[in-house]
Tab-separated table of C-alpha atoms in Angstrom:
chain	number	residue	atom	x	y	z
A	187	UNK	CA	-1.469	19.983	8.876
A	188	UNK	CA	2.135	19.790	7.670
A	189	UNK	CA	3.394	16.948	5.484
A	190	UNK	CA	6.916	15.628	5.017
A	191	UNK	CA	7.900	13.210	2.236
A	192	UNK	CA	10.518	10.593	3.164
A	193	UNK	CA	12.376	9.449	0.033
A	194	UNK	CA	14.621	6.393	-0.232
A	195	UNK	CA	17.116	6.600	-3.127
A	196	UNK	CA	20.305	4.979	-4.395
A	197	UNK	CA	23.171	6.936	-5.981
A	198	UNK	CA	21.091	9.936	-7.038
A	199	UNK	CA	21.706	13.646	-7.449
A	200	UNK	CA	19.423	15.015	-4.751
A	201	UNK	CA	18.427	18.236	-6.464
A	202	UNK	CA	17.654	16.559	-9.786
A	203	UNK	CA	15.699	13.845	-7.987
A	204	UNK	CA	13.581	16.339	-6.036
A	205	UNK	CA	12.699	18.202	-9.249
A	206	UNK	CA	11.928	14.998	-11.143
A	207	UNK	CA	9.661	13.668	-8.403
A	208	UNK	CA	7.816	17.008	-8.211
A	209	UNK	CA	8.016	17.156	-4.427
A	210	UNK	CA	5.376	19.595	-3.181
A	211	UNK	CA	6.109	19.267	0.537
A	212	UNK	CA	9.064	19.507	2.872
A	213	UNK	CA	11.110	16.367	2.210
A	214	UNK	CA	13.930	14.227	3.545
A	215	UNK	CA	15.924	12.294	0.950
A	216	UNK	CA	18.126	9.426	2.123
A	217	UNK	CA	20.626	8.713	-0.644
A	218	UNK	CA	22.504	5.405	-0.402
A	219	UNK	CA	25.824	5.981	-2.173
A	220	UNK	CA	29.582	5.826	-1.626
A	221	UNK	CA	30.151	8.885	0.558
A	222	UNK	CA	28.704	10.748	3.529
A	223	UNK	CA	27.484	14.313	3.020
A	224	UNK	CA	24.539	16.620	3.722
A	225	UNK	CA	22.761	19.160	1.511
A	226	UNK	CA	19.786	21.425	2.150
A	227	UNK	CA	17.917	23.715	-0.213
A	228	UNK	CA	14.545	25.232	-0.985
A	229	UNK	CA	12.347	24.054	-3.854
A	230	UNK	CA	9.183	25.996	-4.605
A	231	UNK	CA	9.074	27.261	-1.042
A	232	UNK	CA	9.618	23.790	0.496
A	233	UNK	CA	12.629	22.679	2.542
A	234	UNK	CA	14.487	19.716	1.030
A	235	UNK	CA	17.118	17.924	3.117
A	236	UNK	CA	19.321	15.288	1.484
A	237	UNK	CA	21.444	12.925	3.572
A	238	UNK	CA	23.936	10.809	1.628
A	239	UNK	CA	25.271	7.750	3.439
A	240	UNK	CA	27.871	5.188	2.398
A	241	UNK	CA	25.631	2.243	3.264
A	242	UNK	CA	23.022	-0.075	1.771
A	243	UNK	CA	19.617	-1.389	2.807
A	244	UNK	CA	16.162	0.015	2.158
A	245	UNK	CA	15.046	-0.607	5.745
A	246	UNK	CA	18.052	1.284	7.070
A	247	UNK	CA	17.346	4.073	4.587
A	248	UNK	CA	13.741	4.450	5.733
A	249	UNK	CA	14.754	4.383	9.392
A	250	UNK	CA	17.288	7.147	8.782
A	251	UNK	CA	14.440	9.264	7.424
A	252	UNK	CA	12.023	8.238	10.172
A	253	UNK	CA	14.322	9.334	12.978
A	254	UNK	CA	14.598	12.807	11.396
A	255	UNK	CA	10.903	13.264	10.597
A	256	UNK	CA	9.579	16.408	12.310
A	257	UNK	CA	6.305	17.285	10.590
A	258	UNK	CA	2.812	16.244	11.621
A	259	UNK	CA	2.424	13.779	8.726
A	260	UNK	CA	4.907	11.549	6.884
A	261	UNK	CA	4.552	10.059	3.404
A	262	UNK	CA	6.986	7.316	2.411
A	263	UNK	CA	8.368	7.403	-1.107
A	264	UNK	CA	10.926	5.959	-3.513
A	265	UNK	CA	13.110	7.534	-6.162
A	266	UNK	CA	10.885	6.280	-8.994
A	267	UNK	CA	7.664	8.006	-7.861
A	268	UNK	CA	6.434	11.117	-9.694
A	269	UNK	CA	3.678	13.014	-7.904
A	270	UNK	CA	0.600	14.550	-9.480
A	271	UNK	CA	-0.055	18.251	-8.875
A	272	UNK	CA	-1.857	18.658	-5.564
A	273	UNK	CA	-0.737	15.267	-4.162
A	274	UNK	CA	0.539	16.721	-0.882
A	275	UNK	CA	-2.708	18.605	-0.375
A	276	UNK	CA	-4.720	15.411	-0.966
A	277	UNK	CA	-2.774	13.651	1.777
A	278	UNK	CA	-3.383	16.477	4.243
A	279	UNK	CA	-7.072	16.677	3.343
A	280	UNK	CA	-7.535	12.926	3.776
A	281	UNK	CA	-6.114	13.002	7.300
A	282	UNK	CA	-8.234	16.029	8.150
A	283	UNK	CA	-11.318	14.144	6.922
A	284	UNK	CA	-10.418	11.018	8.940
A	285	UNK	CA	-9.212	12.025	12.419
A	286	UNK	CA	-9.720	8.416	13.537
A	287	UNK	CA	-6.907	7.231	11.237
A	288	UNK	CA	-3.305	6.886	12.417
A	289	UNK	CA	-2.195	5.722	8.966
A	290	UNK	CA	-3.686	6.036	5.479
A	291	UNK	CA	-2.790	4.030	2.359
A	292	UNK	CA	-3.108	5.861	-0.971
A	293	UNK	CA	-3.228	4.819	-4.624
A	294	UNK	CA	-0.170	5.164	-6.855
A	295	UNK	CA	-0.386	4.132	-10.501
A	296	UNK	CA	1.994	1.348	-11.602
A	297	UNK	CA	2.370	-1.050	-14.523
A	298	UNK	CA	-0.352	-3.694	-14.535
A	299	UNK	CA	2.208	-6.470	-14.037
A	300	UNK	CA	3.407	-4.805	-10.811
A	301	UNK	CA	0.056	-3.887	-9.323
A	302	UNK	CA	-0.621	-5.584	-5.982
A	303	UNK	CA	-3.527	-3.397	-4.804
A	304	UNK	CA	-5.964	-0.650	-5.767
A	305	UNK	CA	-8.232	1.158	-3.339
A	306	UNK	CA	-11.685	1.528	-4.822
A	307	UNK	CA	-13.248	2.787	-1.606
A	308	UNK	CA	-12.432	3.854	1.939
A	309	UNK	CA	-11.930	0.781	4.130
A	310	UNK	CA	-10.201	-0.495	7.250
A	311	UNK	CA	-6.970	-2.479	6.746
A	312	UNK	CA	-6.579	-5.614	8.853
A	313	UNK	CA	-3.801	-8.148	9.462
A	314	UNK	CA	-4.985	-10.422	6.656
A	315	UNK	CA	-5.006	-7.646	4.036
A	316	UNK	CA	-1.940	-5.544	4.891
A	317	UNK	CA	0.566	-7.606	2.903
A	318	UNK	CA	-0.233	-6.099	-0.485
A	319	UNK	CA	0.671	-2.443	0.129
A	320	UNK	CA	4.061	-0.930	-0.863
A	321	UNK	CA	5.880	1.755	1.100
A	322	UNK	CA	4.996	4.535	-1.334
A	323	UNK	CA	1.303	4.069	-0.492
A	324	UNK	CA	1.856	4.718	3.228
A	325	UNK	CA	1.280	7.992	5.070
A	326	UNK	CA	1.238	8.182	8.869
A	327	UNK	CA	0.816	10.599	11.750
A	328	UNK	CA	4.431	11.115	12.816
A	329	UNK	CA	3.755	11.425	16.538
A	330	UNK	CA	1.940	8.080	16.621
A	331	UNK	CA	4.794	6.399	14.797
A	332	UNK	CA	7.389	7.794	17.191
A	333	UNK	CA	5.202	7.104	20.213
A	334	UNK	CA	5.024	3.411	19.273
A	335	UNK	CA	8.726	3.283	18.316
A	336	UNK	CA	7.923	1.877	14.871
A	337	UNK	CA	10.823	1.179	12.527
A	338	UNK	CA	11.545	-0.877	9.428
A	339	UNK	CA	13.118	-4.319	9.640
A	340	UNK	CA	16.776	-4.487	8.619
A	341	UNK	CA	16.418	-8.152	7.601
A	342	UNK	CA	14.039	-7.691	4.674
A	343	UNK	CA	14.114	-5.623	1.484
A	344	UNK	CA	16.666	-4.496	-1.078
A	345	UNK	CA	20.197	-4.704	0.282
A	346	UNK	CA	19.138	-6.978	3.169
A	347	UNK	CA	19.414	-10.715	3.830
A	348	UNK	CA	15.889	-11.532	2.654
A	349	UNK	CA	14.620	-10.216	-0.644
A	350	UNK	CA	11.470	-8.253	0.195
A	351	UNK	CA	8.583	-7.851	2.610
A	352	UNK	CA	9.784	-4.947	4.725
A	353	UNK	CA	6.668	-2.911	3.918
A	354	UNK	CA	4.315	-5.719	4.944
A	355	UNK	CA	6.198	-6.145	8.213
A	356	UNK	CA	6.048	-2.416	8.929
A	357	UNK	CA	2.286	-2.443	8.428
A	358	UNK	CA	1.845	-5.575	10.537
A	359	UNK	CA	3.970	-4.088	13.320
A	360	UNK	CA	1.843	-0.948	13.140
A	361	UNK	CA	-1.345	-2.983	13.517
A	362	UNK	CA	0.132	-4.939	16.419
A	363	UNK	CA	1.055	-1.627	18.066
A	364	UNK	CA	-2.582	-0.574	17.913
A	365	UNK	CA	-2.500	1.885	15.017
A	366	UNK	CA	-5.726	2.280	13.042
A	367	UNK	CA	-5.001	1.898	9.330
A	368	UNK	CA	-7.360	2.728	6.477
A	369	UNK	CA	-7.126	2.588	2.682
A	370	UNK	CA	-8.376	5.611	0.738
A	371	UNK	CA	-9.192	5.855	-3.003
A	372	UNK	CA	-7.217	9.094	-3.561
A	373	UNK	CA	-4.421	8.962	-6.174
A	374	UNK	CA	-1.049	10.605	-5.545
A	375	UNK	CA	1.035	9.914	-8.651
A	376	UNK	CA	2.712	7.187	-10.646
A	377	UNK	CA	5.720	4.888	-10.571
A	378	UNK	CA	8.293	5.202	-13.340
A	379	UNK	CA	9.386	1.745	-14.575
A	380	UNK	CA	12.922	0.738	-13.617
A	381	UNK	CA	14.857	-2.534	-13.107
A	382	UNK	CA	14.203	-4.208	-9.771
A	383	UNK	CA	16.972	-4.127	-7.193
A	384	UNK	CA	15.921	-7.441	-5.642
A	385	UNK	CA	13.735	-9.520	-8.005
A	386	UNK	CA	15.674	-11.943	-10.224
A	387	UNK	CA	12.895	-14.341	-11.101
A	388	UNK	CA	10.749	-16.885	-9.296
A	389	UNK	CA	13.684	-18.992	-8.160
A	390	UNK	CA	14.454	-20.951	-5.004
A	391	UNK	CA	15.570	-17.868	-3.069
A	392	UNK	CA	12.353	-16.047	-3.959
A	393	UNK	CA	10.138	-18.774	-2.486
A	394	UNK	CA	12.461	-19.475	0.459
A	395	UNK	CA	12.494	-15.815	1.448
A	396	UNK	CA	8.719	-15.685	1.128
A	397	UNK	CA	8.513	-18.526	3.652
A	398	UNK	CA	10.729	-16.602	6.080
A	399	UNK	CA	8.564	-13.526	5.606
A	400	UNK	CA	5.318	-15.424	6.184
A	401	UNK	CA	6.620	-16.808	9.463
A	402	UNK	CA	7.463	-13.262	10.589
A	403	UNK	CA	4.046	-12.011	9.473
A	404	UNK	CA	1.682	-14.810	10.414
A	405	UNK	CA	3.409	-17.096	12.914
A	406	UNK	CA	1.475	-20.368	13.184
A	407	UNK	CA	-0.631	-19.443	10.171
A	408	UNK	CA	2.435	-19.203	7.917
A	409	UNK	CA	1.784	-22.645	6.404
A	410	UNK	CA	-1.790	-21.782	5.484
A	411	UNK	CA	-0.893	-18.378	4.057
A	412	UNK	CA	1.988	-20.006	2.221
A	413	UNK	CA	-0.321	-22.496	0.527
A	414	UNK	CA	-2.575	-19.648	-0.547
A	415	UNK	CA	0.441	-17.853	-2.024
A	416	UNK	CA	1.616	-21.005	-3.831
A	417	UNK	CA	-1.802	-21.405	-5.425
A	418	UNK	CA	-1.661	-17.817	-6.615
A	419	UNK	CA	1.851	-18.357	-8.041
A	420	UNK	CA	1.164	-21.758	-9.614
A	421	UNK	CA	2.013	-20.456	-13.102
A	422	UNK	CA	5.443	-19.114	-12.071
A	423	UNK	CA	7.326	-22.167	-10.863
A	424	UNK	CA	9.265	-23.194	-13.994
A	425	UNK	CA	12.662	-22.463	-12.420
A	426	UNK	CA	11.913	-25.003	-9.680
A	427	UNK	CA	10.505	-27.700	-11.979
A	428	UNK	CA	6.955	-27.064	-10.900
A	429	UNK	CA	4.813	-26.461	-7.839
A	430	UNK	CA	6.497	-29.150	-5.727
A	431	UNK	CA	9.850	-27.367	-5.899
A	432	UNK	CA	8.293	-24.046	-4.989
A	433	UNK	CA	6.491	-25.636	-2.051
A	434	UNK	CA	9.702	-27.218	-0.745
A	435	UNK	CA	11.553	-23.895	-0.924
A	436	UNK	CA	8.772	-21.929	0.774
A	437	UNK	CA	8.255	-24.466	3.563
A	438	UNK	CA	12.036	-24.625	4.085
A	439	UNK	CA	11.962	-20.865	4.631
A	440	UNK	CA	9.226	-21.235	7.252
A	441	UNK	CA	11.200	-23.956	9.058
A	442	UNK	CA	14.397	-21.916	8.950
A	443	UNK	CA	12.604	-18.898	10.389
A	444	UNK	CA	11.138	-20.999	13.207
A	445	UNK	CA	14.716	-21.805	14.204
A	446	UNK	CA	15.551	-18.083	14.442
A	447	UNK	CA	16.151	-15.345	11.871
């Protein structure tokens, strides 16, 4: 099998980024910056293509990579991921071992405060458990993705109207399209700490945007899933004078989304 890594970056030197990430497969880097240009080079026998665009939006960045993907497998990535030796081979081996899988979700080490998941065993991913996985965990069979016309939302994520959730929506859309998704315990690398491009604290916008996201993800179950999220976040509501303020903001987001995004 052949793997291609799809990297989303902002204002980076493509060659330095590719070396720092230790890319061991053919890769496409989408660099959001202030000019439009194209570079191509070889790194350790692998073809690296870097497209620089004068635009913003992580969903747009990932879609620009998706439309150019031309290898059998794709692995999504971000500029702050550093891969372990043999990571590309582990992805290819996992797909070879699981021909039933259209998409596999891998482990990437992060700071404990940022960890939203960890795969301890091989398991099927369903609609109620897909919301915890980030883009850099996702690898997919390219043909299946193109066949189902799967793309990232332009409404959610860094540089978009709503703060985050684009990865959860991509996974949910993939499930709705009939893709079979599994989590695997294999590790690929680690995330280097950096300032967030979208998180500015648990404020009103954070909870409002989460309500909008939950409507897009869960429809009529958004209220129930929202209450579950509020219980989980009950210790992070100081900016809204407690749980009641967080609940008002989240439910307002659900109502706003019901009226149309």
